[in-house]
Coordinates of C-alpha atoms and ligand atoms in Angstrom, one line a residue:
M1 CA -39.5 38.0 15.5
T2 CA -38.2 36.8 18.6
L3 CA -36.7 38.8 21.6
G4 CA -33.4 37.0 20.4
T5 CA -33.4 37.7 16.9
V6 CA -34.0 41.8 17.8
R7 CA -30.7 41.6 20.3
G8 CA -28.6 40.4 17.6
W9 CA -29.9 43.0 14.9
L10 CA -29.1 45.3 18.0
R11 CA -25.5 43.9 18.7
G12 CA -24.8 44.6 15.7
A13 CA -26.1 47.9 14.7
N14 CA -23.7 51.4 15.0
R15 CA -25.8 53.6 15.1
I16 CA -29.7 53.2 17.0
A17 CA -32.3 55.4 17.5
V18 CA -35.2 54.9 20.1
L19 CA -38.1 56.6 19.7
T20 CA -40.4 56.7 22.8
G21 CA -44.3 58.0 23.4
A22 CA -46.4 57.9 26.9
G23 CA -46.3 54.6 27.2
M24 CA -42.7 54.1 27.8
S25 CA -43.5 56.3 31.5
A26 CA -47.2 53.8 32.0
E27 CA -45.0 51.6 34.5
S28 CA -44.1 54.3 36.3
G29 CA -47.6 55.1 37.1
V30 CA -48.1 57.7 34.3
P31 CA -51.5 57.5 32.7
T32 CA -51.0 57.3 28.5
F33 CA -52.2 60.2 26.6
R34 CA -54.7 58.9 25.2
D35 CA -56.0 57.4 28.4
A36 CA -59.6 58.2 29.1
Q37 CA -58.6 61.0 30.6
T38 CA -59.6 61.2 35.1
G39 CA -61.4 64.0 36.9
L40 CA -62.5 67.0 36.3
W41 CA -60.9 66.3 32.6
A42 CA -62.8 63.4 32.0
R43 CA -65.0 64.7 29.7
F44 CA -62.1 66.0 27.6
R45 CA -60.3 64.8 24.6
P46 CA -56.3 65.0 25.3
E47 CA -56.2 66.9 22.1
D48 CA -59.1 69.7 22.6
L49 CA -57.1 70.6 25.7
A50 CA -54.1 70.5 24.4
T51 CA -54.3 73.6 22.0
E52 CA -53.4 77.0 22.2
A53 CA -57.3 77.5 21.2
A54 CA -58.4 75.9 24.7
F55 CA -55.9 78.0 27.0
R56 CA -57.2 80.9 25.3
A57 CA -60.5 80.0 25.9
N58 CA -60.2 78.7 29.0
P59 CA -56.5 79.4 30.4
G60 CA -57.6 78.1 34.3
N61 CA -58.8 75.0 33.0
V62 CA -56.1 74.0 31.0
W63 CA -53.7 75.5 33.7
D64 CA -55.2 73.3 36.4
W65 CA -54.6 70.1 33.7
Y66 CA -51.1 70.6 33.3
A67 CA -50.6 71.7 37.2
M68 CA -52.4 68.2 38.1
R69 CA -50.2 66.9 34.8
R70 CA -47.3 68.1 36.9
Q71 CA -48.2 67.5 40.5
M72 CA -48.4 63.2 39.4
V73 CA -45.3 63.6 37.7
A74 CA -43.4 64.9 40.4
G75 CA -44.4 61.6 42.6
V76 CA -43.5 59.1 40.4
A77 CA -39.8 57.6 39.3
P78 CA -38.7 56.5 36.5
N79 CA -39.1 52.7 35.6
A80 CA -37.0 50.1 34.3
G81 CA -37.3 50.8 31.0
H82 CA -35.9 54.4 31.0
I83 CA -33.0 53.0 33.2
A84 CA -31.8 50.7 30.5
I85 CA -32.1 53.0 28.2
A86 CA -29.8 54.9 30.2
R87 CA -27.7 52.5 31.0
F88 CA -27.1 51.6 27.2
Q89 CA -26.0 55.4 26.8
Q90 CA -23.2 55.0 29.4
R91 CA -21.7 51.6 27.9
H92 CA -21.6 53.3 24.7
P93 CA -21.4 57.0 24.6
G94 CA -23.1 58.2 21.6
R95 CA -24.3 54.8 20.0
L96 CA -28.0 55.7 20.7
T97 CA -29.9 58.7 20.4
L98 CA -32.8 58.8 22.3
I99 CA -35.6 60.9 20.7
T100 CA -39.2 61.1 23.1
Q101 CA -42.6 62.7 22.9
N102 CA -42.7 62.5 26.7
V103 CA -43.0 66.0 28.3
D104 CA -42.3 63.8 31.7
G105 CA -38.7 64.3 32.0
L106 CA -38.3 61.0 33.0
H107 CA -35.6 59.8 30.2
E108 CA -33.5 62.2 32.2
R109 CA -34.1 61.8 35.7
A110 CA -32.8 58.0 34.9
G111 CA -29.8 59.8 33.3
S112 CA -30.2 59.6 29.8
T113 CA -28.4 62.2 28.1
S114 CA -28.9 64.8 25.3
V115 CA -32.8 64.0 24.7
L116 CA -34.5 65.2 22.0
A117 CA -37.4 66.4 23.5
L118 CA -39.8 66.6 20.5
H119 CA -43.0 67.8 22.1
G120 CA -41.2 70.3 25.0
R121 CA -40.9 69.6 28.9
L122 CA -43.7 69.9 31.5
L123 CA -42.6 70.9 34.0
D124 CA -41.2 74.3 32.2
D125 CA -43.3 77.5 31.2
K126 CA -43.3 80.0 28.9
W127 CA -44.7 83.5 28.4
L128 CA -47.8 82.8 25.8
D129 CA -47.2 86.2 24.0
P130 CA -44.1 87.5 22.9
P131 CA -42.4 89.1 26.4
R132 CA -42.2 92.9 26.8
A133 CA -40.2 94.5 28.9
C134 CA -42.7 94.7 31.4
C135 CA -43.0 91.1 31.6
L136 CA -39.8 90.8 32.2
A137 CA -38.9 93.9 34.7
Q138 CA -40.9 91.7 37.7
P139 CA -41.9 88.3 38.5
P140 CA -45.6 87.0 36.9
L141 CA -48.5 87.4 39.6
D142 CA -49.4 83.9 40.8
G143 CA -52.5 82.8 39.8
R144 CA -54.1 80.0 37.2
P145 CA -52.2 80.7 35.1
P146 CA -49.8 83.4 36.5
R147 CA -49.2 86.6 34.7
C148 CA -47.6 89.9 34.1
A149 CA -49.0 92.6 37.0
A150 CA -48.3 95.0 33.6
C151 CA -49.4 93.7 30.7
G152 CA -51.6 90.7 32.1
N153 CA -49.5 88.6 29.3
L154 CA -50.1 84.9 30.6
R155 CA -47.6 82.2 31.4
R156 CA -48.5 78.4 29.5
P157 CA -46.1 75.1 29.8
A158 CA -43.2 75.0 27.4
V159 CA -44.9 71.6 25.7
V160 CA -45.9 71.4 22.4
W161 CA -49.5 71.6 21.7
F162 CA -51.3 70.9 18.8
G163 CA -51.4 72.7 15.4
E164 CA -47.8 74.4 17.0
M165 CA -44.4 73.3 15.6
L166 CA -41.5 71.6 17.2
P167 CA -38.7 72.6 18.2
P168 CA -37.2 73.0 14.6
E169 CA -33.4 72.1 15.7
V170 CA -34.7 68.9 18.1
L171 CA -36.4 67.8 14.9
A172 CA -34.0 68.2 12.6
A173 CA -31.8 66.1 15.2
A174 CA -34.4 63.3 15.2
D175 CA -35.1 63.0 11.7
E176 CA -31.2 63.4 10.9
A177 CA -31.1 60.2 13.8
A178 CA -34.4 58.4 12.0
R179 CA -32.6 58.7 8.3
T180 CA -29.0 57.7 9.4
C181 CA -29.4 54.8 11.6
D182 CA -28.9 50.8 11.7
L183 CA -32.1 50.3 13.8
M184 CA -34.9 52.3 15.7
L185 CA -36.5 50.6 18.4
V186 CA -40.1 52.2 18.6
V187 CA -41.6 52.1 22.3
G188 CA -44.6 52.9 23.8
T189 CA -46.5 54.9 20.8
S190 CA -49.5 54.2 19.3
G191 CA -47.8 56.3 16.3
V192 CA -50.9 58.4 15.8
V193 CA -49.2 62.3 16.3
Y194 CA -47.0 63.4 13.7
P195 CA -44.7 64.3 12.4
A196 CA -43.4 62.1 15.4
A197 CA -44.6 59.0 14.0
G198 CA -42.9 59.9 10.6
L199 CA -39.5 59.3 12.2
A200 CA -40.3 55.7 13.0
R201 CA -41.6 55.0 9.4
A202 CA -38.6 57.5 7.5
A203 CA -36.3 55.0 9.7
A204 CA -38.0 51.9 8.6
T205 CA -37.0 52.8 5.3
A206 CA -32.9 53.9 6.5
G207 CA -32.5 50.5 8.8
R208 CA -34.9 48.4 10.8
M209 CA -38.0 49.9 13.1
V210 CA -38.5 47.4 15.9
V211 CA -42.2 48.0 17.4
V212 CA -41.8 47.6 21.7
N213 CA -45.7 47.9 22.4
P214 CA -48.3 45.6 24.7
E215 CA -51.1 46.7 22.1
A216 CA -51.3 47.0 18.1
S217 CA -50.4 50.1 17.2
E218 CA -50.3 52.4 13.9
L219 CA -46.7 51.2 13.4
D220 CA -46.8 47.6 13.6
D221 CA -47.7 47.4 9.6
T222 CA -44.1 49.2 9.0
A223 CA -41.9 47.7 11.5
H224 CA -39.5 44.5 10.6
A225 CA -40.4 43.2 13.8
V226 CA -43.1 44.0 16.5
L227 CA -42.4 42.4 20.3
R228 CA -45.9 42.3 22.1
G229 CA -44.5 43.3 25.5
T230 CA -44.2 46.5 27.7
A231 CA -41.0 49.0 28.3
A232 CA -39.9 48.1 31.7
T233 CA -40.1 43.9 30.8
L234 CA -38.2 44.2 27.0
L235 CA -36.0 46.9 27.4
P236 CA -34.0 45.6 30.0
Q237 CA -33.9 42.4 28.3
L238 CA -33.5 43.9 24.2
L239 CA -30.5 46.5 26.4
Q240 CA -28.7 44.2 28.8
E241 CA -25.0 43.1 27.9
E242 CA -23.9 39.5 27.5
P243 CA -23.7 38.1 30.7
Ligands
BV8_301 C1 -47.5 70.2 13.6 C2 -47.1 67.8 24.3 C3 -47.6 71.5 12.1 C4 -48.7 68.6 24.7 C5 -48.6 66.5 22.6 C6 -54.1 64.0 10.7 C7 -53.0 63.4 10.2 C8 -51.6 63.3 10.4 C9 -51.1 64.9 11.7 C10 -52.7 65.4 11.5 C11 -53.4 65.4 11.5 N1 -54.2 66.3 11.6 C12 -53.6 67.2 12.7 C13 -52.2 66.4 12.1 C14 -50.7 67.5 13.0 C15 -51.1 66.7 14.2 C16 -51.7 65.7 14.9 O1 -50.7 64.6 14.3 N2 -52.9 65.1 15.3 C17 -52.7 63.7 15.6 C18 -54.1 63.6 16.8 C19 -53.6 63.0 14.5 N3 -49.8 66.9 14.8 C20 -49.4 67.9 15.3 O2 -50.2 69.2 15.7 C21 -48.1 68.9 15.7 N4 -47.8 69.4 14.5 O3 -48.1 69.3 13.4 O4 -47.3 71.3 13.3 C22 -47.4 73.5 11.7 C23 -46.5 72.9 10.8 C24 -45.6 74.5 10.4 C25 -45.9 75.6 11.4 C26 -47.3 74.9 12.4 C27 -48.1 74.2 13.2 C28 -47.9 68.7 17.3 C29 -48.4 67.2 17.9 C30 -47.5 67.3 19.4 C31 -48.5 67.3 20.2 N5 -48.5 67.8 21.4 N6 -48.0 66.5 23.7 C32 -48.9 67.5 26.0 O5 -48.1 66.3 26.5 O6 -50.1 67.9 26.6 S1 -48.5 65.7 21.7 C33 -48.9 64.1 22.9 O7 -49.6 62.6 21.6 C34 -48.3 63.5 23.9 O8 -46.9 63.7 23.9 C35 -47.7 61.9 23.5 O9 -46.6 61.3 23.2 C36 -48.1 61.9 21.8 C37 -48.7 60.8 21.2 O10 -49.3 59.7 22.0 P1 -48.6 58.6 22.1 O11 -47.4 58.7 23.0 O12 -48.1 57.5 21.2 O13 -49.5 57.6 23.5 P2 -50.6 57.2 23.5 O14 -51.3 57.5 24.4 O15 -51.3 57.7 22.2 O16 -50.2 55.7 23.2 C38 -49.8 55.1 24.1 C39 -49.3 53.6 23.7 O17 -48.3 53.1 24.6 C40 -50.0 53.1 23.2 O18 -49.7 52.4 22.0 C41 -50.2 51.8 24.4 O19 -50.2 50.1 23.5 C42 -49.1 51.5 24.6 N7 -48.5 51.3 26.1 C43 -48.9 51.2 26.9 N8 -48.6 50.7 28.3 C44 -47.4 50.7 27.7 C45 -47.3 51.1 26.7 N9 -46.1 51.0 25.6 C46 -45.1 49.7 26.3 N10 -45.1 49.5 27.5 C47 -45.7 49.8 28.4 N11 -46.2 49.7 29.9

C-alpha cells in the first residue's frame, strides 16, 4: 500500500484514532523503551525496572532511573510528527482521538488535547501506599525517593508499571475509540505490550489499521497497510491538508 492510498483512506474517515508508542518520540531524542538501557541501568531490562516489586526492593535505583528520564525529557522538544497530529486535531475538532503508551508528555507539549495516556505521566508523582493524614499534613521529605516524614510512605512516579492496571476510564475511552474508528494509525510501537497492543487489533476489526514504523512490528500481520518510515517523516505527509 502506498502513502497516497492511506491518505485517501484518511480523507474518507470520519472517526480517526491514533495509537502511539515510544518510536513516536525517537526523533525528539528520547530513546525507545526497548532500546538498550544506558549508563547505570545498562544491565537491566526496562520490564525489570518498571515494576512495583523492583521499586520496593530498591526504591533509590528505580527512582534515579525515572529522575534521569525526567531530566532527558525536560531537554527535548516535540517533533514534526507530534506537531502534525496536534495541528490535525485543531483543524478537525473531535475527529481524531489520540491514544498514547508514552509517558513523556510530548503530545500535550505539541498542542494535542484530551490525550488518552494509557500508561500515566512521567512528570507526575503519587504515594506508593494509600496516603494517611500524616502524608497529607506536610510536604514529603526530600530524598531518592521523597517520603512522608511521619510514616515513611514513599513517593513514586505516576506511571503504570508492569502488572498494574491501566487507569480504567482512560482504557475504556481508548477501547471505545478503537472499536468505533474508521481508521487507526499505529505509530512507533513494537506491539509487544498489552492491553495497548490489543487496541490496534480491535481497530483492525472495526475499520482499517495502518502501521507506521521503520521496522517490522508484532502488528504488521494484522495491519491493512504498513508504511515503512518514521513518525516525523510520514505523519506530516499523511496528515497535512491538500495544498
Ligand atoms: C496489565 C510505563 C493486568 C512505565 C509501560 C504476556 C502476553 C501478553 C501480556 C502480558 C504477558 N505477560 C505479561 C503481560 C502483561 C504486560 C505486558 O504486556 N508485558 C509485555 C512485556 C509482554 N502488561 C502489563 O503488565 C500491563 N498491565 O496487564 O495489568 C492487570 C489486570 C488487572 C489487575 C492487575 C493487573 C501494564 C503495561 C504498562 C507497562 N508500562 N510504561 C515506564 O514508561 O517506565 S509500558 C512501556 O512499553 C512504555 O509505555 C512503552 O511505550 C510501551 C510499549 O513499548 P513501545 O512503545 O512499543 O516501545 P518499544 O521500544 O517496544 O518499540 C518502539 C517501536 O518504535 C519499535 O517498533 C521501533 O521500530 C519503532 N521506532 C523507532 N524509531 C521510530 C519508530 N517508529 C516511528 N518513528 C521512529 N523514528
